[in-house]
Coordinates of N, CA and C in Angstrom, one line a residue:
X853 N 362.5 321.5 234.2 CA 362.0 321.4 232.8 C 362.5 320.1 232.2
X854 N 362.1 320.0 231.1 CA 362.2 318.3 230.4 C 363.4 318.3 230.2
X855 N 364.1 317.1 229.6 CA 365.3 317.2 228.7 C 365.0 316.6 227.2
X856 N 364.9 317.1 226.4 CA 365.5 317.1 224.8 C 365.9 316.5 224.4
X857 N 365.8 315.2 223.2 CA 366.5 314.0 222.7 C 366.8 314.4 221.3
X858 N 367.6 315.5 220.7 CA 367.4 315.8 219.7 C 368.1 314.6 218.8
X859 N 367.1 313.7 217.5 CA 368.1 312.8 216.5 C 367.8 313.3 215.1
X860 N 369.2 313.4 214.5 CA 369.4 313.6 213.1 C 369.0 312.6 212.4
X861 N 368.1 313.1 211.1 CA 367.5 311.9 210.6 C 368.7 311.1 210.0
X862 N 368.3 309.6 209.9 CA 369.4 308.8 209.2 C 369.9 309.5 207.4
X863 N 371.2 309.1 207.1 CA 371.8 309.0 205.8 C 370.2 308.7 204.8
X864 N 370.4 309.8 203.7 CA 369.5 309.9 203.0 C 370.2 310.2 202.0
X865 N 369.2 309.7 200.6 CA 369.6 309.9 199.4 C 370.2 311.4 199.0
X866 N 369.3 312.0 199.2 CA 370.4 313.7 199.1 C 371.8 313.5 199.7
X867 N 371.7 312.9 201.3 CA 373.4 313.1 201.5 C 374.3 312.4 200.5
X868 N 373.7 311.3 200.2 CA 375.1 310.2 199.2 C 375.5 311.0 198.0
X869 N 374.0 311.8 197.9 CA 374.1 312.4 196.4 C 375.2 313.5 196.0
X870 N 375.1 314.2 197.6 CA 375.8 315.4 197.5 C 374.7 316.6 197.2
X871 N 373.3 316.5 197.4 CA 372.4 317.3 197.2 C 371.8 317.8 198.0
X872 N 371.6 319.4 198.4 CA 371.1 320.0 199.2 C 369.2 319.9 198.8
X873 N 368.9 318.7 199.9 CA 367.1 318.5 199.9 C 366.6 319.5 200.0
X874 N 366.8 320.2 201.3 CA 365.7 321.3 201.9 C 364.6 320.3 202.2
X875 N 363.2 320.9 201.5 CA 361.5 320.4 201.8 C 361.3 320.1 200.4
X876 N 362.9 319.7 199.6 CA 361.9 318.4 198.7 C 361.7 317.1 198.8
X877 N 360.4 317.2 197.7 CA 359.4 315.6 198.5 C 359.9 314.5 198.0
X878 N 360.0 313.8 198.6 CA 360.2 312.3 197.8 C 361.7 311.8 198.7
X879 N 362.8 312.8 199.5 CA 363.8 312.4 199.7 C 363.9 311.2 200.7
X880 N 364.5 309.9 200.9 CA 364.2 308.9 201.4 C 365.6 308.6 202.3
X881 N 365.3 307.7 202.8 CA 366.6 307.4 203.5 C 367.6 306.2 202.6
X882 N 368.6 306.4 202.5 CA 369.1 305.3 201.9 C 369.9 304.1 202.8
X883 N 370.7 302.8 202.3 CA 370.6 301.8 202.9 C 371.1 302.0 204.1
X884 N 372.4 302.8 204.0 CA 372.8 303.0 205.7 C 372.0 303.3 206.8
X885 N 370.8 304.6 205.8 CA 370.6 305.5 206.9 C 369.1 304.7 207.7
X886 N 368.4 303.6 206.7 CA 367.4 302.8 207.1 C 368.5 302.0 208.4
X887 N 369.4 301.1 207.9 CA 370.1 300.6 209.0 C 370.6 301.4 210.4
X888 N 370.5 302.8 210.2 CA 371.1 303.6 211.3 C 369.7 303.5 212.1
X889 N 368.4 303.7 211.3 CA 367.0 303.7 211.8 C 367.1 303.1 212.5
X890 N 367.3 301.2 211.8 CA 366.6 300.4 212.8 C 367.6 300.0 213.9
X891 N 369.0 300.9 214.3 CA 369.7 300.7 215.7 C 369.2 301.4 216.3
X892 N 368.5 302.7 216.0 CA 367.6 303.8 217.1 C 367.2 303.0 218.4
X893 N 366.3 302.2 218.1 CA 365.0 301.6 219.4 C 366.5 300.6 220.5
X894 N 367.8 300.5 219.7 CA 368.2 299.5 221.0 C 369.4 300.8 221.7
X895 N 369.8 301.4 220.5 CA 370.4 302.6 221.3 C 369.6 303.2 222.4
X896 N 368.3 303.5 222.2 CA 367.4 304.0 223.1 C 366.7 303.2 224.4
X897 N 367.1 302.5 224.4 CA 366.4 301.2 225.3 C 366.9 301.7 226.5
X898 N 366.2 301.7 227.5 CA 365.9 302.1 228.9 C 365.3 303.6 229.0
X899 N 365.7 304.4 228.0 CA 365.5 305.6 228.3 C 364.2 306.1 228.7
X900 N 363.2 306.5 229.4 CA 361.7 306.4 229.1 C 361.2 307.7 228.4
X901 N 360.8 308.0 227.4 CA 360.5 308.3 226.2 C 359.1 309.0 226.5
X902 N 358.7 309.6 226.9 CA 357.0 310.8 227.1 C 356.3 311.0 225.8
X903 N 357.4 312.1 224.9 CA 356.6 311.8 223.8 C 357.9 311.9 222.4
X904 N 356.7 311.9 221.4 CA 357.8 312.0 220.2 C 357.6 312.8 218.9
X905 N 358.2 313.6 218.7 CA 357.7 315.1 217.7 C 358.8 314.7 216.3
X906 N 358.3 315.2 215.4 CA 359.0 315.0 214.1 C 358.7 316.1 213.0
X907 N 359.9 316.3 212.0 CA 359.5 316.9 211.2 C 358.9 316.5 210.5
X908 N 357.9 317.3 209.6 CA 357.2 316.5 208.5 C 357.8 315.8 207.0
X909 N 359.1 315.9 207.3 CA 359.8 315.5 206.0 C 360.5 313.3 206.2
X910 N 359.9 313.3 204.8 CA 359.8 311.6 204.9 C 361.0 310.9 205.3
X911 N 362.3 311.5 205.3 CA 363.3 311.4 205.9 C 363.3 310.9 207.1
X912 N 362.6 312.1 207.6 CA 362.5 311.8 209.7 C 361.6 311.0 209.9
X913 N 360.5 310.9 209.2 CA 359.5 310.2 209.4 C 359.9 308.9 209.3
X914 N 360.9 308.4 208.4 CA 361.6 306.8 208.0 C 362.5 306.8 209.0
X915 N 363.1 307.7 209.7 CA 364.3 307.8 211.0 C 363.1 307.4 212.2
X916 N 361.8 307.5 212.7 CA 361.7 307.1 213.7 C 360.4 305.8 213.3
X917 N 360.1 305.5 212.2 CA 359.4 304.3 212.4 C 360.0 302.6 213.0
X918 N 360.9 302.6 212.9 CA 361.4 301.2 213.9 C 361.5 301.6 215.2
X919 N 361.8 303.2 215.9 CA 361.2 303.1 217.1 C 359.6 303.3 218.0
X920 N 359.1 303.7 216.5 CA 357.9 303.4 217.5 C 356.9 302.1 217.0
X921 N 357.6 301.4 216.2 CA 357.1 299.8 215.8 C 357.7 299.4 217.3
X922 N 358.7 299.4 218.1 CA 359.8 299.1 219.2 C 358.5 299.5 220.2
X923 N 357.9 300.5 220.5 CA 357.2 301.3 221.4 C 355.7 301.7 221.1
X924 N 355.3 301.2 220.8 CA 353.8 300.6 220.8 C 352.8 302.3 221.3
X925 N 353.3 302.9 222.4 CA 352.6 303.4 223.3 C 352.8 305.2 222.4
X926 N 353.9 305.2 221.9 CA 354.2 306.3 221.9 C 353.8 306.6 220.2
X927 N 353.2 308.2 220.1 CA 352.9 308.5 218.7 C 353.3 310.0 218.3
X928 N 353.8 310.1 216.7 CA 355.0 310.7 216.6 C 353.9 312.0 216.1
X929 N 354.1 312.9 216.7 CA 353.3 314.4 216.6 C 354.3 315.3 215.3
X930 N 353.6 315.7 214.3 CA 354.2 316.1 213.5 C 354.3 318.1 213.5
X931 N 355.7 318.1 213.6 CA 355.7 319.8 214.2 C 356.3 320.7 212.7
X932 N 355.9 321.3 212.1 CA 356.4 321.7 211.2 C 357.8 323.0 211.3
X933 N 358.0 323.5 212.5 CA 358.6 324.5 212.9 C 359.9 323.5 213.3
X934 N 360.3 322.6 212.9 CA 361.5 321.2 213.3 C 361.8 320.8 212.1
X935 N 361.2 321.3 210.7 CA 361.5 321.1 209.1 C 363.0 321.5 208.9
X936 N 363.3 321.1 207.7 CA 364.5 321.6 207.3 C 364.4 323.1 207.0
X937 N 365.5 323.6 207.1 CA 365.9 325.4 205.9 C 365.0 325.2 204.9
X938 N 364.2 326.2 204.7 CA 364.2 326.3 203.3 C 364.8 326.8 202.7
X939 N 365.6 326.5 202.1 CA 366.6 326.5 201.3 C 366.7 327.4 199.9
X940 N 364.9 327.4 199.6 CA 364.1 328.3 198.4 C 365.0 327.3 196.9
X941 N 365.6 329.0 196.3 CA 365.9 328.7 194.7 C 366.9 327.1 194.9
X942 N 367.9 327.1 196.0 CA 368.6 326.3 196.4 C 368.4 324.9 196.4
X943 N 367.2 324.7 196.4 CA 366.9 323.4 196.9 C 366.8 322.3 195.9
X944 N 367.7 321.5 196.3 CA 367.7 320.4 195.3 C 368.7 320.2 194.1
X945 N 369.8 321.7 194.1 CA 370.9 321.7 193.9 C 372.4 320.8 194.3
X946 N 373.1 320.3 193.7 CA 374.2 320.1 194.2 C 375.1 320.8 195.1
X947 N 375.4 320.6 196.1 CA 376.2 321.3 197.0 C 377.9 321.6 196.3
X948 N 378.2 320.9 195.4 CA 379.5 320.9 194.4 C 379.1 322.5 193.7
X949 N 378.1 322.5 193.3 CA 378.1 323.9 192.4 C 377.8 325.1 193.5
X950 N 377.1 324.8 194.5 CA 376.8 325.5 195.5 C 377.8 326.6 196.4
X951 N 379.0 325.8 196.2 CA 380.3 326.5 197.0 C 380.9 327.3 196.3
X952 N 380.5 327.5 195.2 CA 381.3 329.3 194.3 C 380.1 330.0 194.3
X953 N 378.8 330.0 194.8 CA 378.1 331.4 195.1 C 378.7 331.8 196.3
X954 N 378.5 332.6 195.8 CA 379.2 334.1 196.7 C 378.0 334.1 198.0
X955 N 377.2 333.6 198.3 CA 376.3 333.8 199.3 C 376.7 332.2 200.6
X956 N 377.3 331.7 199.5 CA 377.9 330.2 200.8 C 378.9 331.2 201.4
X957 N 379.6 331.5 201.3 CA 380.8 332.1 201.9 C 379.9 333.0 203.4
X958 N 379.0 334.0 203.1 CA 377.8 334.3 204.0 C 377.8 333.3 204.9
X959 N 377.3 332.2 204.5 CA 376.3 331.1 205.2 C 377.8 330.1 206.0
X960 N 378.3 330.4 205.5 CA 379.8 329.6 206.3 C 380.2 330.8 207.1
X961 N 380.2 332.4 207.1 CA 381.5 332.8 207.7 C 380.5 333.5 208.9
X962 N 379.2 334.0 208.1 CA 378.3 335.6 208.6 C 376.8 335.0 208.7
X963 N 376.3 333.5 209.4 CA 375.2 332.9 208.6 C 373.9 333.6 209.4
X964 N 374.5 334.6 210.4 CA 373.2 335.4 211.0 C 372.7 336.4 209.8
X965 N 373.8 337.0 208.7 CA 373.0 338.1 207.7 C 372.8 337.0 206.5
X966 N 372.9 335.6 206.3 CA 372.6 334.4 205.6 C 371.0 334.3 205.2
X967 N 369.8 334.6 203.7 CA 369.2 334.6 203.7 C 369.2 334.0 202.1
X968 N 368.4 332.5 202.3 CA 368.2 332.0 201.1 C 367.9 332.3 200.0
X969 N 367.8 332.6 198.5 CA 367.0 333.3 197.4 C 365.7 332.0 197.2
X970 N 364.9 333.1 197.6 CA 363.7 332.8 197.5 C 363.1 331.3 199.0
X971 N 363.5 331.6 199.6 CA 363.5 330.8 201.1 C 364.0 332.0 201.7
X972 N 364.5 331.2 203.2 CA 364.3 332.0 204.9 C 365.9 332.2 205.0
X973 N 365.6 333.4 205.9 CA 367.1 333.7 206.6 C 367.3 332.3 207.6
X974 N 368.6 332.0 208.0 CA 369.3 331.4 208.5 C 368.7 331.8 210.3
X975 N 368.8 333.0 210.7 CA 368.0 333.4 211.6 C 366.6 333.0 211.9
X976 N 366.0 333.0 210.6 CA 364.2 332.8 210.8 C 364.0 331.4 211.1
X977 N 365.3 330.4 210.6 CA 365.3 329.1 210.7 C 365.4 328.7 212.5
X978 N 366.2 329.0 212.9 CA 367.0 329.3 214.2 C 365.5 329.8 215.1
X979 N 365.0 330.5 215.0 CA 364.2 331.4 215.6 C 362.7 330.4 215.6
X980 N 362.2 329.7 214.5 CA 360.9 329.4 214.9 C 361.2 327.8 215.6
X981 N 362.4 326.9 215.2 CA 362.7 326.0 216.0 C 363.3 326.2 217.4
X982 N 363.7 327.3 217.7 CA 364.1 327.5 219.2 C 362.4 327.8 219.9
X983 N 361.3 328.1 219.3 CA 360.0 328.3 219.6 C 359.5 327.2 219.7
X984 N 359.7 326.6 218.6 CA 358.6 325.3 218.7 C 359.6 324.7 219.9
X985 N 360.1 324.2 220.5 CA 361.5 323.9 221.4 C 360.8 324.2 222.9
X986 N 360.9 325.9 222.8 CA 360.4 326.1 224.2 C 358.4 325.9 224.3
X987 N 357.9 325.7 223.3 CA 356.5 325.3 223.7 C 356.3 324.0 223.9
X988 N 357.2 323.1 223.3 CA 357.2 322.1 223.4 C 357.5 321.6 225.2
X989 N 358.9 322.2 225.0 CA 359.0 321.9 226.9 C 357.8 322.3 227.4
X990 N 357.3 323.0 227.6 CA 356.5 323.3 228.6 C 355.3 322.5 228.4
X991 N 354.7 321.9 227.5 CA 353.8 320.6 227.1 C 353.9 319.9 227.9
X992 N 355.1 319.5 227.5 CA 355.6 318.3 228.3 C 355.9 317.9 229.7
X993 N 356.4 319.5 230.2 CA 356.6 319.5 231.7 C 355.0 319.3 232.5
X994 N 354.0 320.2 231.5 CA 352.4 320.0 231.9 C 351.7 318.8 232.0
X995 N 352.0 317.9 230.9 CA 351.6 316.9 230.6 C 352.3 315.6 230.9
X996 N 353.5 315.8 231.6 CA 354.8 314.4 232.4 C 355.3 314.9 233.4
X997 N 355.7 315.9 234.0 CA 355.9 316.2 234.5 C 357.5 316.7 234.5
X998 N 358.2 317.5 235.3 CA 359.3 318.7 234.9 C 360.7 317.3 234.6
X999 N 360.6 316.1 235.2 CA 362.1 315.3 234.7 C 361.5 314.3 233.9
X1000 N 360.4 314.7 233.1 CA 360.4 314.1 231.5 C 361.2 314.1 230.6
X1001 N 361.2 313.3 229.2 CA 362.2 312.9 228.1 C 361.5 312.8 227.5
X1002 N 361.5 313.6 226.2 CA 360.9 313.8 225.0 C 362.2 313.9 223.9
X1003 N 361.7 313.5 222.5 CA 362.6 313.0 221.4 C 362.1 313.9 220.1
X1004 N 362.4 314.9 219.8 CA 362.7 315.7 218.2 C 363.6 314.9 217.4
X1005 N 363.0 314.4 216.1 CA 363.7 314.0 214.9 C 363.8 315.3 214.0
X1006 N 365.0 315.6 213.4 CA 364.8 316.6 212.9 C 366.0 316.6 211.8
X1007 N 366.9 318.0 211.5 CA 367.7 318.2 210.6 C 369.2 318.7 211.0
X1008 N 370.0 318.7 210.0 CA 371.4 319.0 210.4 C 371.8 320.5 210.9
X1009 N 371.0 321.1 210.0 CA 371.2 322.6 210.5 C 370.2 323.2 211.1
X1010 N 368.6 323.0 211.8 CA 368.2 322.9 212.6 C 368.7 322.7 213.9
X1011 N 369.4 321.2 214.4 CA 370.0 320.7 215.5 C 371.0 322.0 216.2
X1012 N 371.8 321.9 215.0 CA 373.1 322.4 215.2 C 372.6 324.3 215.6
X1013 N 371.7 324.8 215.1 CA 370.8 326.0 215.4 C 370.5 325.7 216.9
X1014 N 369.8 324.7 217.6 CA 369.2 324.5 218.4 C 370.2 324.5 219.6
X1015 N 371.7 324.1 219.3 CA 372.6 323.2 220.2 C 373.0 325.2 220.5
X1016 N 373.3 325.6 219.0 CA 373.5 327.1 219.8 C 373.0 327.9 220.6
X1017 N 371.8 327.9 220.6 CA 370.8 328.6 221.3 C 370.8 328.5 222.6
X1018 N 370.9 326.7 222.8 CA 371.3 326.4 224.2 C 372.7 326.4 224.7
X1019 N 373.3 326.8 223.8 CA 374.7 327.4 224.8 C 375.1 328.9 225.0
X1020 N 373.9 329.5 224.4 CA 374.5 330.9 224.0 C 375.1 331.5 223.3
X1021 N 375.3 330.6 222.5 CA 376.0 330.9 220.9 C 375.3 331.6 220.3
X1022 N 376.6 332.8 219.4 CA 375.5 333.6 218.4 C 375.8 332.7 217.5
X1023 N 374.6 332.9 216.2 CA 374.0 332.3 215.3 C 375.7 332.1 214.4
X1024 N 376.6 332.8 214.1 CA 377.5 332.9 213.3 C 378.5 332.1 213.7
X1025 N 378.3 331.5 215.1 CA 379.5 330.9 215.5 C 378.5 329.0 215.3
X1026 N 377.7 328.6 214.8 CA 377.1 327.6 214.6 C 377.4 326.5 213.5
X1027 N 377.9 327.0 212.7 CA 379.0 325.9 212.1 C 380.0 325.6 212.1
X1028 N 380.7 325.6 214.0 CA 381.9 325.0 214.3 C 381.2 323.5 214.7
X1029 N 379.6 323.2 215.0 CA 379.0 322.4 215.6 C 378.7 321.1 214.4
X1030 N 378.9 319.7 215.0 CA 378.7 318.8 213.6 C 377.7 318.1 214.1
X1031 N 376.9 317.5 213.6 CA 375.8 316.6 214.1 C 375.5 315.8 212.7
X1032 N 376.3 314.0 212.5 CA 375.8 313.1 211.8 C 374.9 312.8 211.7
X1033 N 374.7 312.2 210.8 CA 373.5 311.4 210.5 C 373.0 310.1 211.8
X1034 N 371.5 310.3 212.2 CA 371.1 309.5 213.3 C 372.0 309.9 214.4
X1035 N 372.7 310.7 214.5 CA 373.5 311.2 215.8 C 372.4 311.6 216.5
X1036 N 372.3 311.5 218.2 CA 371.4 311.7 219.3 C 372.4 312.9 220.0
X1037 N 371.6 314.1 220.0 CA 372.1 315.1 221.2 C 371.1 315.8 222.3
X1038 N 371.9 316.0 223.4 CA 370.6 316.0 224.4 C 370.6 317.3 225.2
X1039 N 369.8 317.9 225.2 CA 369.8 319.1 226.1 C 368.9 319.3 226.8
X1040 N 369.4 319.2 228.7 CA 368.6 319.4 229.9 C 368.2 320.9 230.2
X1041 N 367.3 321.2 229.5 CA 366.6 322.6 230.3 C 366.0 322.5 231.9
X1042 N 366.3 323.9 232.3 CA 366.4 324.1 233.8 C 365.6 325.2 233.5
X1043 N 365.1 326.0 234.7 CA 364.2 327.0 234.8 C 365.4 328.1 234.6
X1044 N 366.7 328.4 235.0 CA 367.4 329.2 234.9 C 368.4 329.4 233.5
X1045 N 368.4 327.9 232.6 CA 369.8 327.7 231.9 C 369.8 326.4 231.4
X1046 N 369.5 326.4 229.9 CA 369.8 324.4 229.4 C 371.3 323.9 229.5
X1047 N 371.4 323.3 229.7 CA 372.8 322.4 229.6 C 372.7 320.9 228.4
X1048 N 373.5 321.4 227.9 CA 374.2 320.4 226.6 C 374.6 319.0 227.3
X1049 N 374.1 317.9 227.2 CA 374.8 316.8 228.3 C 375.0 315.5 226.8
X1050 N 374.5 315.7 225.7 CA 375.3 315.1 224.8 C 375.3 315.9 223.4
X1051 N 376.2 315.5 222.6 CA 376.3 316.4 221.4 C 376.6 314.9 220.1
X1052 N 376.1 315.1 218.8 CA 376.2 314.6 218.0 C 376.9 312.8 217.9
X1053 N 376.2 312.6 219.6 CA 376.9 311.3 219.5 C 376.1 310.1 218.8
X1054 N 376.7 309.4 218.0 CA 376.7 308.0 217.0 C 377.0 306.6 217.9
X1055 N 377.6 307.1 218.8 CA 378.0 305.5 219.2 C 379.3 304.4 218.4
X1056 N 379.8 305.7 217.6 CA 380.6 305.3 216.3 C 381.5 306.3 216.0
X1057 N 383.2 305.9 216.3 CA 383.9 306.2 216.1 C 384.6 306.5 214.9
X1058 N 384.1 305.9 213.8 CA 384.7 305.7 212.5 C 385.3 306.9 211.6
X1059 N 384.1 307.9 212.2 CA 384.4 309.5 211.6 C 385.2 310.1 212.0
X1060 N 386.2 309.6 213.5 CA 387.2 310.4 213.6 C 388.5 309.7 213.0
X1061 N 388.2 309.0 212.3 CA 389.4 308.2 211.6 C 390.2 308.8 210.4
X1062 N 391.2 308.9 210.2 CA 392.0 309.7 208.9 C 391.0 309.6 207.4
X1063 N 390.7 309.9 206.7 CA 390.4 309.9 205.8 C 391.5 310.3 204.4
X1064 N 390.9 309.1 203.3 CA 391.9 309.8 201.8 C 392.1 311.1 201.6
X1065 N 390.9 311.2 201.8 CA 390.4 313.1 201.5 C 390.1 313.9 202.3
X1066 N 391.0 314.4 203.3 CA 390.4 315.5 204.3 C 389.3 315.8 204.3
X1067 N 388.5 316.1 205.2 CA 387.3 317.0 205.6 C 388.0 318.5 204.8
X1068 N 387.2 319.0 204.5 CA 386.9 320.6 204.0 C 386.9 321.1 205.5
X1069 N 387.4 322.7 205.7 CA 387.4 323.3 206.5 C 386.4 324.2 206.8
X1070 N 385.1 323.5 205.7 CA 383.8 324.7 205.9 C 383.3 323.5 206.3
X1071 N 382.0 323.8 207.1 CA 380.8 323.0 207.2 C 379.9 322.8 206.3
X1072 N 379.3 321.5 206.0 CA 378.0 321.1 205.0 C 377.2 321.9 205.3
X1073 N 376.1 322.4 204.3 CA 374.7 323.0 204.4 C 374.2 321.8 204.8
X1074 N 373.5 322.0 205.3 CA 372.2 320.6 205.7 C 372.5 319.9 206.5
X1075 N 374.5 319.6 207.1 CA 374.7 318.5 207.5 C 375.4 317.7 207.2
X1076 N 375.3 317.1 206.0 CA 376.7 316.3 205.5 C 376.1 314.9 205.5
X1077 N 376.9 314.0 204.9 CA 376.4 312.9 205.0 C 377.2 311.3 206.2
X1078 N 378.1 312.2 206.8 CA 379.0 311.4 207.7 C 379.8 310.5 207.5
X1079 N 380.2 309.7 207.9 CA 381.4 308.8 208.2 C 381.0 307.7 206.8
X1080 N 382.2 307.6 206.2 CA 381.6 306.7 204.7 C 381.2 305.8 205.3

């Protein structure tokens, strides 16, 4: 079966903001995360590339257009089941005010009983992107053949849903997993068992560097905005 190029869209105005986007419209990438874009096509150079799926949010959409201005041949299929959380009442809140509902604590400790007000459980999230995932492989294996490379642009808590799935992870233990901004992670599906062969790599070390201000010991909703 194929292997999986999963990339986090670039640094976007929600992340600098501190704002949980979800599927609101207008969110763009900001200057980093345009610059993270346009290292995509040399990061990726040799890889050979089948096809390329995206969510429909303008974020990912601005995350893969310098690679396929770079690749002429390839055209980015738009999969809606690879969107962000909906996030519902949530969305477009500050994540600062977000951490004294009593339902983040849920979504950090228990995020399998985690269900947004007025959006999807945490599970339903998990559940239609591990779908669109395995229909996808099998496209691909149809249509390239079984040691094809195909590339999902997608989201932070999406990914990190996805990376569980393929290790076996229950849903609750999924925010020990980090995935930056434009981070590439890669998962080889087998007929028996996927194997994880890269995880939230950047190519950039900078994030494991001390910081003024510790990391928090919960994980971002959405993902986070990464390495200043």
């Amino acid at each position: 079966m194929p292997t999986l190029i999963l990339v986090r869209h670039g640094r976007s105005t929600a992340n600098t903001e501190g704002v949980l986007a979800g599927w609101t419209p207008g969110v763009a990438l900001d200057e980093r995360g345009a610059a993270q874009a346009a290292a995509l096509p040399g990061r990726l150079e040799g890889l050979p590339i089948s096809e390329v799926v995206s969510s429909p949010l303008q974020r990912c959409q601005e995350t893969l257009e310098p690679l396929l201005r770079a690749r002429p041949e390839l055209t980015a299929h738009t999969e809606e089941r690879i969107g962000e959380a909906h996030y519902g009442d949530w969305s477009g809140r500050k994540l600062a005010e977000l951490k004294d509902e009593p339902l983040m604590e849920v979504v950090q400790a228990h995020p399998s009983a985690a269900a947004f007000p007025g959006g999807e459980s945490m599970r339903a999230m998990q559940s239609r992107a591990a779908e669109a995932v395995r229909e996808w492989n099998a496209r691909v294996e149809r249509d390239h053949g079984a040691d094809a490379v195909y590339l999902m642009c997608s989201h932070g808590d999406i990914i990190k849903s996805l990376v569980a799935d393929a290790l076996g992870l229950h849903l609750d233990l999924f925010q020990r997993i980090s995935v930056e901004p434009c981070s590439i992670t890669a998962i080889r599906y087998t007929r028996l068992r996927p194997f994880l062969v890269r995880l939230g790599d950047t190519g950039d070390f900078a994030s494991l560097a001390p910081r003024e201000e510790p990391p928090a010991g919960e994980a971002t909703v959405g993902g986070g905005a990464g390495a200043p």
